[in-house]
XYZ file of C-alpha atoms in Angstrom:
396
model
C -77.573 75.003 42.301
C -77.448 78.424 40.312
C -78.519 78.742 36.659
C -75.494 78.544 34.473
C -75.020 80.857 31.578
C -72.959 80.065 28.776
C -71.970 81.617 25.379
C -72.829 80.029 22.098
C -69.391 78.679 21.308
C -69.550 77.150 25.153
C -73.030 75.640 24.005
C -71.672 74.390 20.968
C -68.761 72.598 22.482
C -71.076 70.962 25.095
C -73.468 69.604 22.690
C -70.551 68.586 20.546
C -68.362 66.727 22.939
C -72.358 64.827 24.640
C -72.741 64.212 20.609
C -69.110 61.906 20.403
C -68.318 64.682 17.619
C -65.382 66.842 19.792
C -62.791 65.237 17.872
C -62.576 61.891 15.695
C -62.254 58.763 17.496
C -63.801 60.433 20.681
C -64.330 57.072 21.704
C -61.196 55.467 20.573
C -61.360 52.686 17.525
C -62.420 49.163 16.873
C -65.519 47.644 17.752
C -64.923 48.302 21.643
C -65.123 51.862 20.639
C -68.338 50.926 19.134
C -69.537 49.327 21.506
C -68.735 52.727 24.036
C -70.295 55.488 21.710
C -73.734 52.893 21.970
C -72.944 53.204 25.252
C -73.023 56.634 25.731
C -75.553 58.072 23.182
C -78.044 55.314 24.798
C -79.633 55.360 21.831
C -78.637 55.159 17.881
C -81.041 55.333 15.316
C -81.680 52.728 12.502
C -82.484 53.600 9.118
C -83.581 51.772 5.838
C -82.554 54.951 3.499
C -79.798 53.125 1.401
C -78.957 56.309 -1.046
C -75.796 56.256 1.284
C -74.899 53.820 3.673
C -77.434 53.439 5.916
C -78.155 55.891 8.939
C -76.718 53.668 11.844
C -73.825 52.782 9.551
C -72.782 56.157 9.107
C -73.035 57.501 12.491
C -70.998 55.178 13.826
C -67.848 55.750 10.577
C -67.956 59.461 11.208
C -66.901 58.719 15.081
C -64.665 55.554 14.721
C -61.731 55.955 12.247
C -61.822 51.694 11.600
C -65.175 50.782 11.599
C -66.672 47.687 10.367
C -70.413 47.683 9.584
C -70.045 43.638 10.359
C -69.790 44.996 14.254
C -73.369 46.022 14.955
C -74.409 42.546 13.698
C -71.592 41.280 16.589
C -72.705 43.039 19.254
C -76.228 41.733 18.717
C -75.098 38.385 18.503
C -73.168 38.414 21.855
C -76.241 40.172 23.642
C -74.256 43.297 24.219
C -77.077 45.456 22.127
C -80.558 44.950 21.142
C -83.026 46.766 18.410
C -85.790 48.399 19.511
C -88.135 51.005 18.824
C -88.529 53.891 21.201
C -89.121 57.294 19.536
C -87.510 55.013 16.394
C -85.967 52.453 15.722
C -82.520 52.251 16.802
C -80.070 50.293 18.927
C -79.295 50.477 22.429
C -77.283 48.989 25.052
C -78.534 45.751 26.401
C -78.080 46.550 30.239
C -80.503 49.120 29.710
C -83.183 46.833 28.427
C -85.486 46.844 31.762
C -86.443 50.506 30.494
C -87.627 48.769 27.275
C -90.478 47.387 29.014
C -92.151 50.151 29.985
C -92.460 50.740 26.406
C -93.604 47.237 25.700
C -96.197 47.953 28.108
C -97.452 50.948 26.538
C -97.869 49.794 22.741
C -99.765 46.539 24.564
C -102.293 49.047 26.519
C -102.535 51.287 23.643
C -102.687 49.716 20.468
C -105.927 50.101 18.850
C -108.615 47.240 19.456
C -108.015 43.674 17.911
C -110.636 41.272 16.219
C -110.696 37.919 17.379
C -109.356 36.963 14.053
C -105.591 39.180 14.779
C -105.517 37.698 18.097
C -105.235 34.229 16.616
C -103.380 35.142 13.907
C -100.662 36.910 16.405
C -101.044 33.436 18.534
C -100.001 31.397 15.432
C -97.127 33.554 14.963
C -96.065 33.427 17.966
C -96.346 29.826 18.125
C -94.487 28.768 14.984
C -91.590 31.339 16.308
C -91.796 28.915 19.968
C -91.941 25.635 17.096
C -89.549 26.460 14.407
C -87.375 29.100 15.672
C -86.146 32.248 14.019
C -88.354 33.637 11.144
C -88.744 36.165 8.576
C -91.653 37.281 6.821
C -91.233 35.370 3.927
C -91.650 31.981 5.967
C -95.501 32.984 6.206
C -97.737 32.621 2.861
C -98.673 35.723 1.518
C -101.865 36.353 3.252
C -102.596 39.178 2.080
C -106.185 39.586 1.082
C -106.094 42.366 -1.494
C -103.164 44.045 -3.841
C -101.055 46.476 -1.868
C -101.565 49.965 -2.183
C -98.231 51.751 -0.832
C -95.681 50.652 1.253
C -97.199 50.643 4.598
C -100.504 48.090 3.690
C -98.272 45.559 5.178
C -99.593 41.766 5.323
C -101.565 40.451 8.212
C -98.663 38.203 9.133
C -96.370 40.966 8.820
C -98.210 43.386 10.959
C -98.763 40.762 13.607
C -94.848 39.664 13.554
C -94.547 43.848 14.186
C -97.023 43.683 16.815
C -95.816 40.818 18.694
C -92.082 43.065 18.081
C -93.284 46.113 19.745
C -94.692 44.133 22.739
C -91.935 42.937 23.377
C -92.913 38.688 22.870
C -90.740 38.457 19.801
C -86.937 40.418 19.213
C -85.157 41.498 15.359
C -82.115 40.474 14.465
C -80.814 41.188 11.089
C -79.875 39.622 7.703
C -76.446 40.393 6.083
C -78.964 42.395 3.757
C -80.486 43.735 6.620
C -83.866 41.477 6.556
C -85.332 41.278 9.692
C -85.207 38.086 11.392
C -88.010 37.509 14.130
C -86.883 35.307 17.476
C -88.058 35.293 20.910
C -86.557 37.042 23.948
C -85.182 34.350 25.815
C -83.067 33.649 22.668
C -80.968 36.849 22.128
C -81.412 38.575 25.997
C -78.158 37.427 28.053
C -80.162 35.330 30.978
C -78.372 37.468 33.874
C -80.025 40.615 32.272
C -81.919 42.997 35.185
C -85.626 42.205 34.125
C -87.050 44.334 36.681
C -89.692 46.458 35.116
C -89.158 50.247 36.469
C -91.625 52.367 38.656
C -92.808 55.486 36.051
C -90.640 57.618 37.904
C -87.201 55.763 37.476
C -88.458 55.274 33.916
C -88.472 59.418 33.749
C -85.136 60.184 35.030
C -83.496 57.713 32.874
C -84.898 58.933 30.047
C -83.812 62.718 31.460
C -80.170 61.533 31.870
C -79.951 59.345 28.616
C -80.795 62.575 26.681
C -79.121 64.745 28.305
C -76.103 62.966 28.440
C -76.034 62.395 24.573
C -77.403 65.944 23.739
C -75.488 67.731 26.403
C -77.821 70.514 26.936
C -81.706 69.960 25.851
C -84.883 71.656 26.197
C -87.611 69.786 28.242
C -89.895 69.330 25.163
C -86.529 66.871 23.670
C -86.718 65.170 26.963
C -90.413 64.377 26.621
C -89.853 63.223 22.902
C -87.445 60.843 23.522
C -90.380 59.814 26.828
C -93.638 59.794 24.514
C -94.494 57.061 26.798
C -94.790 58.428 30.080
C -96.897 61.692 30.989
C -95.216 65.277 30.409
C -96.131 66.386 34.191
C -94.114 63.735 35.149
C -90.984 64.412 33.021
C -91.345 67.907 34.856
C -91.872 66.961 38.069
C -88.863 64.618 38.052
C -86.764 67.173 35.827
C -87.835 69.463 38.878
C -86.756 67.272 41.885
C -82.874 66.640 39.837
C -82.678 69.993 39.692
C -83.400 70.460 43.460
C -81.281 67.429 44.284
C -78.332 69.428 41.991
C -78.222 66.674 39.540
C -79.392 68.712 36.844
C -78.569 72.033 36.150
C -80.486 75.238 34.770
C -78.482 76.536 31.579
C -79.199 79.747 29.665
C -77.490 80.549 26.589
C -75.894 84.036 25.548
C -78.466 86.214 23.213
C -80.758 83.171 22.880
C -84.107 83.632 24.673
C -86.025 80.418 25.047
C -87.653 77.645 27.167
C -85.365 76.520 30.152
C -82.704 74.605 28.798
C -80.657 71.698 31.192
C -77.656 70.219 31.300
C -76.400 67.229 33.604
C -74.552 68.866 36.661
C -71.312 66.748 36.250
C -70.916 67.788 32.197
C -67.744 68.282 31.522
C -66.967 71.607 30.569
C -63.255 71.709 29.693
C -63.570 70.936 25.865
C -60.847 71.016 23.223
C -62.501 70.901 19.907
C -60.287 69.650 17.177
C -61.536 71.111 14.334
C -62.241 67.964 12.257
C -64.549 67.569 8.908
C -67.344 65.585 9.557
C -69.936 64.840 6.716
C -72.808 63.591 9.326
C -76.338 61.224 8.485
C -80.107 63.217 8.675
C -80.648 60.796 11.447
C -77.595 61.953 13.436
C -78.636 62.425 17.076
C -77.016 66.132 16.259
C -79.206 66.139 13.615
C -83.028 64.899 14.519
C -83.992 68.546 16.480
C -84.147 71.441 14.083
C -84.498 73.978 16.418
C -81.625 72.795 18.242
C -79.368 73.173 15.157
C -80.878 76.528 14.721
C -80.977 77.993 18.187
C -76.958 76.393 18.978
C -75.565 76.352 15.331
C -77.211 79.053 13.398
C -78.116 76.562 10.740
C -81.383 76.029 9.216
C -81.605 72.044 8.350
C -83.992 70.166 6.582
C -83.741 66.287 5.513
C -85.569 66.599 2.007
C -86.425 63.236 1.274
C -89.655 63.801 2.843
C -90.441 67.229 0.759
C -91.772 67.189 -2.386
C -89.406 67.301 -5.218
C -90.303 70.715 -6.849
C -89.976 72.491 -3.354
C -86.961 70.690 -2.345
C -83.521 73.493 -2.120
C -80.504 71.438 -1.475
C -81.577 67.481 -2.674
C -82.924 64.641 -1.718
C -80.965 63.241 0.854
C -78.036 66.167 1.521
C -75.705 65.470 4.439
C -74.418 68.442 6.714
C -71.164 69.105 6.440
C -69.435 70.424 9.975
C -66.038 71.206 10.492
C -65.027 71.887 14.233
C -68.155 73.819 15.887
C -69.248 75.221 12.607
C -71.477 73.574 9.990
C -70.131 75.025 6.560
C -72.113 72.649 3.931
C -74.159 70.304 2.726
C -74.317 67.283 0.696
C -76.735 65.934 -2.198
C -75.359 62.379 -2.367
C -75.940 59.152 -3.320
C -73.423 56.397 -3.886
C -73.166 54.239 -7.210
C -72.135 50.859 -5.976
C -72.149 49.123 -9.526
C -69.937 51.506 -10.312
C -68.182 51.976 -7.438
C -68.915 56.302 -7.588
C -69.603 58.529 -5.209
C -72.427 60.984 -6.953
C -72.193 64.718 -5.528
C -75.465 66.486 -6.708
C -74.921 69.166 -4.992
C -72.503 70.437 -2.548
C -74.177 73.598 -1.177
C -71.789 75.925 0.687
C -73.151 77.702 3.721
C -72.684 81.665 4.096
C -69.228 80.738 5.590
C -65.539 81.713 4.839
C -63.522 78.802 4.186
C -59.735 78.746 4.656
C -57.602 76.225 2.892
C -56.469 73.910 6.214
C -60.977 73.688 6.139
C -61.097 73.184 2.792
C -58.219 70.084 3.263
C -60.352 68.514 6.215
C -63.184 68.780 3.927
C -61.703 66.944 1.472
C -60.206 64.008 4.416
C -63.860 63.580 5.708
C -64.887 63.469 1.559
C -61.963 60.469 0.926
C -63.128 58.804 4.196
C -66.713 59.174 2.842
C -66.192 57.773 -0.498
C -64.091 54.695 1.054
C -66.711 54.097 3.355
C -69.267 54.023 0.824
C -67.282 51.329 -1.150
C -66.957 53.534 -3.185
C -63.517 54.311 -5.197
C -64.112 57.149 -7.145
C -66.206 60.787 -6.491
C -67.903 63.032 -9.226
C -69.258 66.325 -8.202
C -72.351 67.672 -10.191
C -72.888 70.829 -9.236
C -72.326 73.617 -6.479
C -73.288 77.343 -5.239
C -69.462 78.232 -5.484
C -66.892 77.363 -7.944
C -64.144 78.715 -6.153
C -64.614 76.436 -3.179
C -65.529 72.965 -5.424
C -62.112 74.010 -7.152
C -59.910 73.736 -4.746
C -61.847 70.491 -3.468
C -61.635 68.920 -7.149
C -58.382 69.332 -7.397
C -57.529 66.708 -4.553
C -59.746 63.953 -6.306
């Protein structure tokens, strides 16, 4: 099958429409719809950052108009999704759980040698799990031998209940306060679920079609990311053979030289953007590749809350703001529960003319926001143009 080229704005609406972000309620609403974009994306991932509502959260209210953050919790309980930690944390669908054992496999082989001493501590574990049932961390005594020193010296018990997690013996569910809750397979895995552990190869070319089906067009390097646990070669190889077979097409991109890029050959291409606001998460699976967002979009992205405060430019946690295939701002954020306010930093305008029907979705995917965030009322600190934070204001 020929190389395809397309134009930017053809790139854009690809990525877009594999993204669930072509129009709102891409996916329809309620917790079916939910359900669908999990589906779809493969993959949606889980974060702890509660300056807004969490990551997961807020992917899922900026593609279904209703949601209910009580419907992740759901869908775990009925077995439909599970949490699991591939190049994150995040949820995916549960009839794609033989490819989670791969994985499994791999932080077995390759974690770093264990005393005898963690080996009987993960046994214990393991066996008051088997015993008593589901358990957090605070059912174990605080073992912990000396004071903590930052967030990550983690308790013995705790690092073995993560251990046991990422090799698959135990499974998380969650809290209403999002606590982890630690329970063994056989407990939250439906029992007609495909157990089958895949050959290296099929391993590869799922991962190839899960990302490109929920980035649309990638480079291989994403690919291999999203596959840290399989060899590169063999992500190329088996890129190589679906591209032979036609499954997998070539794509290059108007004015943009780069590494091959692919696409999936039955990608729709027909694509009606509808030029909704939409004020996205960091974590956004638009979001997570710079140079994707840079190469496609022309915009230069950073999450902040990992840069030091004096060299930070837009905030600590800003959110990009797009409206149709055009990102136009971003968001410094942070929601005031106690007091029920949305806190706008800073809304930093991007080098972008603005008419007023863009300026009124702005200010729809802003009312949404605040709602969302349980919020009832929104105060804006500070921006890079008056004119623009005017006319927004005056809708508030």
């Amino acid at each position: 099958m020929e190389s395809l080229t397309l134009s930017r704005s053809q790139a854009r609406e690809i990525v877009l429409q594999a993204a669930g972000l072509a129009r709102c309620g891409q996916f329809g609403t309620g917790r079916e719809a939910v359900y669908r974009l999990i589906d779809h994306l493969g993959f949606v991932q889980l974060d702890t950052n509660y300056v807004v509502e969490r990551a997961h959260h807020h992917v899922m209210a900026a593609r279904v108009p209703d949601y209910q953050a009580e419907w992740l919790a759901e869908l775990t309980e009925e077995g439909r999704i599970f949490e699991f930690f591939t190049s994150d944390a995040g949820y995916l669908p549960m009839h794609d759980f033989r490819f989670s054992l791969p994985v499994k496999e791999s932080f077995a082989v390759n974690r770093k040698p264990v005393t005898h001493a963690e080996t009987r501590l993960m046994k214990q574990v393991l066996d008051r799990v088997e015993r008593e049932g589901p358990l957090m961390v605070g059912d174990f005594e605080n073992d912990r031998l000396e004071a903590s020193s930052g967030w990550w010296d983690w308790r013995p018990a705790k690092v073995a209940l993560e251990q046991l997690y990422l090799e698959g013996k135990l499974m998380i569910n969650r809290t209403k306060g999002f606590h982890k809750v630690y329970d063994l397979p056989l407990n939250l895995v439906p029992h007609d679920t495909d157990l089958t552990v895949p050959t290296a190869e099929e391993f590869a070319r799922y991962v190839i079609r899960r990302t490109l089906g929920a980035l649309g067009i990638a480079y291989l390097k994403e690919v291999a990311w999203r596959a840290r646990y399989v060899k590169w070669n063999l992500i190329k190889k088996e890129m190589e053979k679906m591209v032979s077979a036609g499954e997998v097409r070539t794509v290059a991109i108007e004015g943009l030289k780069s590494a091959p890029l692919y696409m999936l050959a039955d990608q729709e291409m027909e694509i009606d953007l509808s030029g909704e606001a939409f004020i996205l998460s960091p974590f956004d699976i638009l979001n997570v590749f710079r140079h994707r967002l840079r190469d496609f979009f022309n915009f230069d992205y950073q999450i902040e809350c990992f840069v030091p405060a004096p060299k930070r430019k837009y905030g600590y946690f800003s959110l990009p703001i797009l409206v149709g295939d055009t990102f136009v701002a971003r968001m410094d954020a942070k929601a005031d529960r106690k007091q029920k306010v949305l806190i706008v930093h800073n809304l930093h305008f991007e080098a972008v003319e603005l008419n007023e029907d863009m300026l009124v979705k702005i200010v729809e995917a802003l009312k949404s926001f605040v709602k969302f965030n349980q919020c009832r009322d929104i105060v804006f600190k500070r921006s890079n143009h008056t004119a623009y934070l005017n006319s927004i204001s005056q809708w508030f």
